[in-house]
Amino acid sequence: MGRRQFIRTPLVLKSLLIGSIGLMGSVMAAQLETAAIERGKAASATCVACHQADGSGMAVPGAEAWPRIAGLDRDYMYSQLQAIKQGTRVSVSMAPFVAMLNDEQMLDVVTYYASLPAPSVPVPDADPELLKHGEKLATKGDWDRYIIACAICHGVGNRGNGTIFPMLAGQHAAYIAQQINAWKKGTRHNDPQNLMKAIAERLNERDIEAVSAWLARQPATVSDK
């Protein structure tokens, strides 16, 4: 009996030690995340003019649209800032601000915005038939024209899929349309294997308006009800 306890005791101690280390690691990670959020909040002062204090962005008719960035995937946002800095994504208005940030500051800023809840964005009036067409493109696609559904890559509810495919649900319609046109014109080309360019080239103006309007109306988060 004593021998069995002698054998088991080191195993118990080892389990407790591993558990303690894991807990300490989680606490340290949370502390680091909190510190990054605070630094990011301070560094985001230059972002507020266009993306708003709550990260909701804005879309002024006839002007450049600014995306809602609150609640987006941190690593996706970081990769986009890097793409702008490296020139694989063209954004004349963003480039000067990105140039002012080093890699750590970029990561802090996107960590902060990723931590914010996704606010609702205003949606433009749209014809019901147009919205129905947009829903079809977003959820089912149009295989007769080799257009795959947005949800295939952008995930369930178009709420994002990993660090490559961003959330489209609840994004400004004008910004979605703006980016589809950027893919179509080739001024944006930082996606894997040119997937978006191939799709955007097959979309006409009505398609772009329809899918953008429908996606903007979708919830960015899953309801608890």
PDB file of C-alpha atoms in Angstrom:
ATOM      1  CA  MET A   1       0.000   0.000   0.000  1.00  0.00           C
ATOM      2  CA  GLY A   2       2.817   2.392   0.946  1.00  0.00           C
ATOM      3  CA  ARG A   3       4.660   1.567  -2.254  1.00  0.00           C
ATOM      4  CA  ARG A   4       1.598   2.364  -4.348  1.00  0.00           C
ATOM      5  CA  GLN A   5       1.274   5.764  -2.659  1.00  0.00           C
ATOM      6  CA  PHE A   6       4.961   6.421  -3.256  1.00  0.00           C
ATOM      7  CA  ILE A   7       4.503   5.743  -6.957  1.00  0.00           C
ATOM      8  CA  ARG A   8       1.367   7.840  -7.286  1.00  0.00           C
ATOM      9  CA  THR A   9       2.520  10.889  -5.343  1.00  0.00           C
ATOM     10  CA  PRO A  10       5.027  12.164  -7.939  1.00  0.00           C
ATOM     11  CA  LEU A  11       2.351  11.826 -10.618  1.00  0.00           C
ATOM     12  CA  VAL A  12      -0.079  13.882  -8.565  1.00  0.00           C
ATOM     13  CA  LEU A  13       2.547  16.520  -7.876  1.00  0.00           C
ATOM     14  CA  LYS A  14       3.453  16.623 -11.561  1.00  0.00           C
ATOM     15  CA  SER A  15      -0.201  17.130 -12.509  1.00  0.00           C
ATOM     16  CA  LEU A  16      -0.581  19.916  -9.972  1.00  0.00           C
ATOM     17  CA  LEU A  17       2.606  21.567 -11.205  1.00  0.00           C
ATOM     18  CA  ILE A  18       1.500  21.424 -14.834  1.00  0.00           C
ATOM     19  CA  GLY A  19      -1.905  22.843 -13.858  1.00  0.00           C
ATOM     20  CA  SER A  20      -0.283  25.684 -11.918  1.00  0.00           C
ATOM     21  CA  ILE A  21       2.019  26.529 -14.807  1.00  0.00           C
ATOM     22  CA  GLY A  22      -0.937  26.517 -17.193  1.00  0.00           C
ATOM     23  CA  LEU A  23      -2.917  28.829 -14.913  1.00  0.00           C
ATOM     24  CA  MET A  24       0.035  31.188 -14.520  1.00  0.00           C
ATOM     25  CA  GLY A  25       0.462  31.224 -18.282  1.00  0.00           C
ATOM     26  CA  SER A  26      -3.211  32.135 -18.772  1.00  0.00           C
ATOM     27  CA  VAL A  27      -2.998  34.937 -16.218  1.00  0.00           C
ATOM     28  CA  MET A  28       0.161  36.320 -17.810  1.00  0.00           C
ATOM     29  CA  ALA A  29      -1.419  36.136 -21.264  1.00  0.00           C
ATOM     30  CA  ALA A  30      -4.482  38.012 -20.016  1.00  0.00           C
ATOM     31  CA  GLN A  31      -2.280  40.669 -18.437  1.00  0.00           C
ATOM     32  CA  LEU A  32      -0.302  41.085 -21.651  1.00  0.00           C
ATOM     33  CA  GLU A  33      -3.541  41.354 -23.633  1.00  0.00           C
ATOM     34  CA  THR A  34      -4.896  43.990 -21.239  1.00  0.00           C
ATOM     35  CA  ALA A  35      -1.689  45.998 -21.540  1.00  0.00           C
ATOM     36  CA  ALA A  36      -1.802  45.765 -25.343  1.00  0.00           C
ATOM     37  CA  ILE A  37      -5.418  46.965 -25.353  1.00  0.00           C
ATOM     38  CA  GLU A  38      -4.530  49.979 -23.223  1.00  0.00           C
ATOM     39  CA  ARG A  39      -1.561  50.871 -25.427  1.00  0.00           C
ATOM     40  CA  GLY A  40      -3.693  50.356 -28.510  1.00  0.00           C
ATOM     41  CA  LYS A  41      -6.425  52.620 -27.179  1.00  0.00           C
ATOM     42  CA  ALA A  42      -3.883  55.396 -26.680  1.00  0.00           C
ATOM     43  CA  ALA A  43      -2.333  54.846 -30.120  1.00  0.00           C
ATOM     44  CA  SER A  44      -5.744  54.796 -31.810  1.00  0.00           C
ATOM     45  CA  ALA A  45      -6.191  58.568 -31.414  1.00  0.00           C
ATOM     46  CA  THR A  46      -5.259  59.074 -35.063  1.00  0.00           C
ATOM     47  CA  CYS A  47      -7.851  56.469 -36.152  1.00  0.00           C
ATOM     48  CA  VAL A  48     -10.870  58.145 -34.550  1.00  0.00           C
ATOM     49  CA  ALA A  49     -11.440  60.818 -37.204  1.00  0.00           C
ATOM     50  CA  CYS A  50     -12.358  58.196 -39.811  1.00  0.00           C
ATOM     51  CA  HIS A  51     -13.145  55.014 -37.875  1.00  0.00           C
ATOM     52  CA  GLN A  52     -14.932  56.764 -34.979  1.00  0.00           C
ATOM     53  CA  ALA A  53     -14.272  56.344 -31.273  1.00  0.00           C
ATOM     54  CA  ASP A  54     -16.309  53.143 -31.150  1.00  0.00           C
ATOM     55  CA  GLY A  55     -14.694  51.706 -34.288  1.00  0.00           C
ATOM     56  CA  SER A  56     -17.966  51.865 -36.230  1.00  0.00           C
ATOM     57  CA  GLY A  57     -16.456  53.657 -39.233  1.00  0.00           C
ATOM     58  CA  MET A  58     -18.570  55.767 -41.553  1.00  0.00           C
ATOM     59  CA  ALA A  59     -19.831  55.969 -45.095  1.00  0.00           C
ATOM     60  CA  VAL A  60     -20.481  59.472 -46.404  1.00  0.00           C
ATOM     61  CA  PRO A  61     -22.283  59.529 -49.771  1.00  0.00           C
ATOM     62  CA  GLY A  62     -19.939  60.591 -52.531  1.00  0.00           C
ATOM     63  CA  ALA A  63     -16.838  60.198 -50.351  1.00  0.00           C
ATOM     64  CA  GLU A  64     -14.533  57.382 -49.322  1.00  0.00           C
ATOM     65  CA  ALA A  65     -16.114  54.811 -47.021  1.00  0.00           C
ATOM     66  CA  TRP A  66     -14.363  53.822 -43.812  1.00  0.00           C
ATOM     67  CA  PRO A  67     -14.971  50.317 -42.462  1.00  0.00           C
ATOM     68  CA  ARG A  68     -16.288  49.237 -39.122  1.00  0.00           C
ATOM     69  CA  ILE A  69     -13.208  47.756 -37.473  1.00  0.00           C
ATOM     70  CA  ALA A  70     -14.599  47.140 -33.986  1.00  0.00           C
ATOM     71  CA  GLY A  71     -14.957  43.414 -33.410  1.00  0.00           C
ATOM     72  CA  LEU A  72     -12.965  42.322 -36.461  1.00  0.00           C
ATOM     73  CA  ASP A  73     -10.330  39.603 -36.178  1.00  0.00           C
ATOM     74  CA  ARG A  74      -7.109  41.011 -34.750  1.00  0.00           C
ATOM     75  CA  ASP A  75      -4.724  39.073 -36.966  1.00  0.00           C
ATOM     76  CA  TYR A  76      -6.728  39.889 -40.079  1.00  0.00           C
ATOM     77  CA  MET A  77      -6.540  43.622 -39.325  1.00  0.00           C
ATOM     78  CA  TYR A  78      -2.833  43.341 -38.598  1.00  0.00           C
ATOM     79  CA  SER A  79      -2.213  41.603 -41.938  1.00  0.00           C
ATOM     80  CA  GLN A  80      -4.071  44.388 -43.761  1.00  0.00           C
ATOM     81  CA  LEU A  81      -2.009  47.116 -42.108  1.00  0.00           C
ATOM     82  CA  GLN A  82       1.117  45.218 -43.118  1.00  0.00           C
ATOM     83  CA  ALA A  83      -0.197  44.896 -46.692  1.00  0.00           C
ATOM     84  CA  ILE A  84      -0.795  48.642 -46.903  1.00  0.00           C
ATOM     85  CA  LYS A  85       2.679  49.324 -45.538  1.00  0.00           C
ATOM     86  CA  GLN A  86       4.244  46.905 -48.026  1.00  0.00           C
ATOM     87  CA  GLY A  87       2.173  48.207 -50.951  1.00  0.00           C
ATOM     88  CA  THR A  88       0.279  45.017 -51.790  1.00  0.00           C
ATOM     89  CA  ARG A  89      -2.913  46.809 -50.783  1.00  0.00           C
ATOM     90  CA  VAL A  90      -3.289  50.341 -52.108  1.00  0.00           C
ATOM     91  CA  SER A  91      -4.857  52.901 -49.772  1.00  0.00           C
ATOM     92  CA  VAL A  92      -3.682  56.443 -50.359  1.00  0.00           C
ATOM     93  CA  SER A  93      -5.524  57.751 -47.301  1.00  0.00           C
ATOM     94  CA  MET A  94      -4.382  54.996 -44.929  1.00  0.00           C
ATOM     95  CA  ALA A  95      -0.746  54.786 -46.015  1.00  0.00           C
ATOM     96  CA  PRO A  96       0.486  57.917 -44.142  1.00  0.00           C
ATOM     97  CA  PHE A  97      -1.052  56.729 -40.862  1.00  0.00           C
ATOM     98  CA  VAL A  98       0.253  53.185 -41.237  1.00  0.00           C
ATOM     99  CA  ALA A  99       3.734  54.559 -41.938  1.00  0.00           C
ATOM    100  CA  MET A 100       3.703  56.203 -38.496  1.00  0.00           C
ATOM    101  CA  LEU A 101       3.232  52.880 -36.703  1.00  0.00           C
ATOM    102  CA  ASN A 102       5.847  50.246 -36.009  1.00  0.00           C
ATOM    103  CA  ASP A 103       4.898  46.567 -35.873  1.00  0.00           C
ATOM    104  CA  GLU A 104       4.261  46.552 -32.116  1.00  0.00           C
ATOM    105  CA  GLN A 105       2.050  49.631 -32.322  1.00  0.00           C
ATOM    106  CA  MET A 106       0.087  48.079 -35.169  1.00  0.00           C
ATOM    107  CA  LEU A 107      -0.525  44.961 -33.104  1.00  0.00           C
ATOM    108  CA  ASP A 108      -1.595  47.048 -30.105  1.00  0.00           C
ATOM    109  CA  VAL A 109      -4.074  49.086 -32.150  1.00  0.00           C
ATOM    110  CA  VAL A 110      -5.730  46.063 -33.767  1.00  0.00           C
ATOM    111  CA  THR A 111      -5.838  44.252 -30.415  1.00  0.00           C
ATOM    112  CA  TYR A 112      -7.743  47.217 -29.016  1.00  0.00           C
ATOM    113  CA  TYR A 113     -10.267  47.369 -31.868  1.00  0.00           C
ATOM    114  CA  ALA A 114     -10.715  43.592 -31.865  1.00  0.00           C
ATOM    115  CA  SER A 115     -11.664  43.810 -28.172  1.00  0.00           C
ATOM    116  CA  LEU A 116     -14.540  46.235 -28.848  1.00  0.00           C
ATOM    117  CA  PRO A 117     -18.114  45.060 -29.439  1.00  0.00           C
ATOM    118  CA  ALA A 118     -19.342  45.352 -33.014  1.00  0.00           C
ATOM    119  CA  PRO A 119     -21.769  48.293 -33.218  1.00  0.00           C
ATOM    120  CA  SER A 120     -24.605  48.444 -35.734  1.00  0.00           C
ATOM    121  CA  VAL A 121     -23.967  50.530 -38.838  1.00  0.00           C
ATOM    122  CA  PRO A 122     -26.534  52.607 -40.753  1.00  0.00           C
ATOM    123  CA  VAL A 123     -27.866  50.939 -43.887  1.00  0.00           C
ATOM    124  CA  PRO A 124     -29.104  52.670 -47.052  1.00  0.00           C
ATOM    125  CA  ASP A 125     -32.589  52.120 -48.410  1.00  0.00           C
ATOM    126  CA  ALA A 126     -32.754  49.209 -50.827  1.00  0.00           C
ATOM    127  CA  ASP A 127     -35.388  47.602 -53.012  1.00  0.00           C
ATOM    128  CA  PRO A 128     -36.615  44.238 -51.654  1.00  0.00           C
ATOM    129  CA  GLU A 129     -35.862  42.542 -54.977  1.00  0.00           C
ATOM    130  CA  LEU A 130     -32.312  43.883 -54.872  1.00  0.00           C
ATOM    131  CA  LEU A 131     -31.864  42.519 -51.344  1.00  0.00           C
ATOM    132  CA  LYS A 132     -33.231  39.151 -52.412  1.00  0.00           C
ATOM    133  CA  HIS A 133     -30.650  39.040 -55.211  1.00  0.00           C
ATOM    134  CA  GLY A 134     -27.915  40.007 -52.742  1.00  0.00           C
ATOM    135  CA  GLU A 135     -28.962  37.257 -50.339  1.00  0.00           C
ATOM    136  CA  LYS A 136     -28.750  34.680 -53.122  1.00  0.00           C
ATOM    137  CA  LEU A 137     -25.239  35.772 -54.070  1.00  0.00           C
ATOM    138  CA  ALA A 138     -24.057  35.879 -50.446  1.00  0.00           C
ATOM    139  CA  THR A 139     -25.540  32.564 -49.316  1.00  0.00           C
ATOM    140  CA  LYS A 140     -25.835  30.430 -52.466  1.00  0.00           C
ATOM    141  CA  GLY A 141     -23.794  32.142 -55.167  1.00  0.00           C
ATOM    142  CA  ASP A 142     -24.536  31.942 -58.872  1.00  0.00           C
ATOM    143  CA  TRP A 143     -22.924  28.814 -60.241  1.00  0.00           C
ATOM    144  CA  ASP A 144     -24.119  29.523 -63.787  1.00  0.00           C
ATOM    145  CA  ARG A 145     -21.664  32.429 -63.742  1.00  0.00           C
ATOM    146  CA  TYR A 146     -19.048  30.682 -61.583  1.00  0.00           C
ATOM    147  CA  ILE A 147     -19.732  32.987 -58.636  1.00  0.00           C
ATOM    148  CA  ILE A 148     -19.333  31.188 -55.318  1.00  0.00           C
ATOM    149  CA  ALA A 149     -21.301  32.253 -52.249  1.00  0.00           C
ATOM    150  CA  CYS A 150     -19.604  34.717 -49.910  1.00  0.00           C
ATOM    151  CA  ALA A 151     -20.347  32.411 -46.960  1.00  0.00           C
ATOM    152  CA  ILE A 152     -18.212  29.600 -48.390  1.00  0.00           C
ATOM    153  CA  CYS A 153     -15.071  31.571 -47.585  1.00  0.00           C
ATOM    154  CA  HIS A 154     -16.312  34.139 -45.060  1.00  0.00           C
ATOM    155  CA  GLY A 155     -17.915  31.622 -42.737  1.00  0.00           C
ATOM    156  CA  VAL A 156     -21.276  31.002 -41.133  1.00  0.00           C
ATOM    157  CA  GLY A 157     -23.426  34.122 -41.321  1.00  0.00           C
ATOM    158  CA  ASN A 158     -20.544  35.809 -43.173  1.00  0.00           C
ATOM    159  CA  ARG A 159     -19.156  36.667 -39.730  1.00  0.00           C
ATOM    160  CA  GLY A 160     -15.574  35.857 -40.665  1.00  0.00           C
ATOM    161  CA  ASN A 161     -13.468  32.755 -41.034  1.00  0.00           C
ATOM    162  CA  GLY A 162     -10.040  32.683 -39.437  1.00  0.00           C
ATOM    163  CA  THR A 163      -7.430  35.340 -40.084  1.00  0.00           C
ATOM    164  CA  ILE A 164      -7.759  35.455 -43.883  1.00  0.00           C
ATOM    165  CA  PHE A 165     -11.465  35.939 -44.563  1.00  0.00           C
ATOM    166  CA  PRO A 166     -12.909  38.941 -42.700  1.00  0.00           C
ATOM    167  CA  MET A 167     -16.370  39.494 -41.292  1.00  0.00           C
ATOM    168  CA  LEU A 168     -18.711  40.967 -43.906  1.00  0.00           C
ATOM    169  CA  ALA A 169     -21.910  40.910 -41.864  1.00  0.00           C
ATOM    170  CA  GLY A 170     -22.763  44.317 -40.440  1.00  0.00           C
ATOM    171  CA  GLN A 171     -20.136  46.124 -42.495  1.00  0.00           C
ATOM    172  CA  HIS A 172     -20.913  49.386 -44.312  1.00  0.00           C
ATOM    173  CA  ALA A 173     -22.477  48.620 -47.698  1.00  0.00           C
ATOM    174  CA  ALA A 174     -20.477  51.395 -49.349  1.00  0.00           C
ATOM    175  CA  TYR A 175     -17.230  49.966 -47.981  1.00  0.00           C
ATOM    176  CA  ILE A 176     -18.021  46.427 -49.167  1.00  0.00           C
ATOM    177  CA  ALA A 177     -18.821  47.769 -52.633  1.00  0.00           C
ATOM    178  CA  GLN A 178     -15.679  49.901 -52.582  1.00  0.00           C
ATOM    179  CA  GLN A 179     -13.485  46.893 -51.841  1.00  0.00           C
ATOM    180  CA  ILE A 180     -15.158  44.611 -54.395  1.00  0.00           C
ATOM    181  CA  ASN A 181     -14.444  47.266 -57.009  1.00  0.00           C
ATOM    182  CA  ALA A 182     -10.857  47.505 -55.792  1.00  0.00           C
ATOM    183  CA  TRP A 183     -10.429  43.754 -56.343  1.00  0.00           C
ATOM    184  CA  LYS A 184     -12.112  44.093 -59.722  1.00  0.00           C
ATOM    185  CA  LYS A 185      -9.818  46.923 -60.845  1.00  0.00           C
ATOM    186  CA  GLY A 186      -6.726  45.253 -59.434  1.00  0.00           C
ATOM    187  CA  THR A 187      -5.846  48.051 -56.992  1.00  0.00           C
ATOM    188  CA  ARG A 188      -6.156  45.499 -54.209  1.00  0.00           C
ATOM    189  CA  HIS A 189      -4.417  42.183 -54.667  1.00  0.00           C
ATOM    190  CA  ASN A 190      -3.372  40.768 -51.316  1.00  0.00           C
ATOM    191  CA  ASP A 191      -5.678  37.763 -51.116  1.00  0.00           C
ATOM    192  CA  PRO A 192      -4.633  34.105 -51.373  1.00  0.00           C
ATOM    193  CA  GLN A 193      -4.444  32.897 -54.983  1.00  0.00           C
ATOM    194  CA  ASN A 194      -6.403  35.920 -56.287  1.00  0.00           C
ATOM    195  CA  LEU A 195      -9.687  34.412 -55.101  1.00  0.00           C
ATOM    196  CA  MET A 196     -11.486  37.743 -54.686  1.00  0.00           C
ATOM    197  CA  LYS A 197     -10.283  39.166 -57.965  1.00  0.00           C
ATOM    198  CA  ALA A 198     -11.630  36.151 -59.851  1.00  0.00           C
ATOM    199  CA  ILE A 199     -15.031  36.556 -58.187  1.00  0.00           C
ATOM    200  CA  ALA A 200     -15.162  40.357 -58.410  1.00  0.00           C
ATOM    201  CA  GLU A 201     -14.500  40.274 -62.139  1.00  0.00           C
ATOM    202  CA  ARG A 202     -17.686  38.250 -62.619  1.00  0.00           C
ATOM    203  CA  LEU A 203     -19.879  40.659 -60.657  1.00  0.00           C
ATOM    204  CA  ASN A 204     -21.740  43.443 -62.439  1.00  0.00           C
ATOM    205  CA  GLU A 205     -22.802  46.740 -60.837  1.00  0.00           C
ATOM    206  CA  ARG A 206     -26.181  45.385 -59.745  1.00  0.00           C
ATOM    207  CA  ASP A 207     -24.552  42.324 -58.176  1.00  0.00           C
ATOM    208  CA  ILE A 208     -22.165  44.500 -56.185  1.00  0.00           C
ATOM    209  CA  GLU A 209     -24.884  46.850 -54.991  1.00  0.00           C
ATOM    210  CA  ALA A 210     -27.157  43.948 -54.051  1.00  0.00           C
ATOM    211  CA  VAL A 211     -24.683  41.819 -52.124  1.00  0.00           C
ATOM    212  CA  SER A 212     -23.246  44.852 -50.324  1.00  0.00           C
ATOM    213  CA  ALA A 213     -26.682  46.060 -49.238  1.00  0.00           C
ATOM    214  CA  TRP A 214     -27.721  42.626 -47.998  1.00  0.00           C
ATOM    215  CA  LEU A 215     -24.506  41.941 -46.084  1.00  0.00           C
ATOM    216  CA  ALA A 216     -24.674  45.326 -44.355  1.00  0.00           C
ATOM    217  CA  ARG A 217     -28.044  44.316 -42.879  1.00  0.00           C
ATOM    218  CA  GLN A 218     -26.808  41.061 -41.343  1.00  0.00           C
ATOM    219  CA  PRO A 219     -25.982  40.802 -37.618  1.00  0.00           C
ATOM    220  CA  ALA A 220     -22.309  40.928 -36.780  1.00  0.00           C
ATOM    221  CA  THR A 221     -22.805  38.800 -33.689  1.00  0.00           C
ATOM    222  CA  VAL A 222     -24.962  35.799 -32.826  1.00  0.00           C
ATOM    223  CA  SER A 223     -27.970  36.699 -30.695  1.00  0.00           C
ATOM    224  CA  ASP A 224     -28.264  35.049 -27.276  1.00  0.00           C
ATOM    225  CA  LYS A 225     -32.046  34.929 -27.628  1.00  0.00           C
TER     226      LYS A 225
END
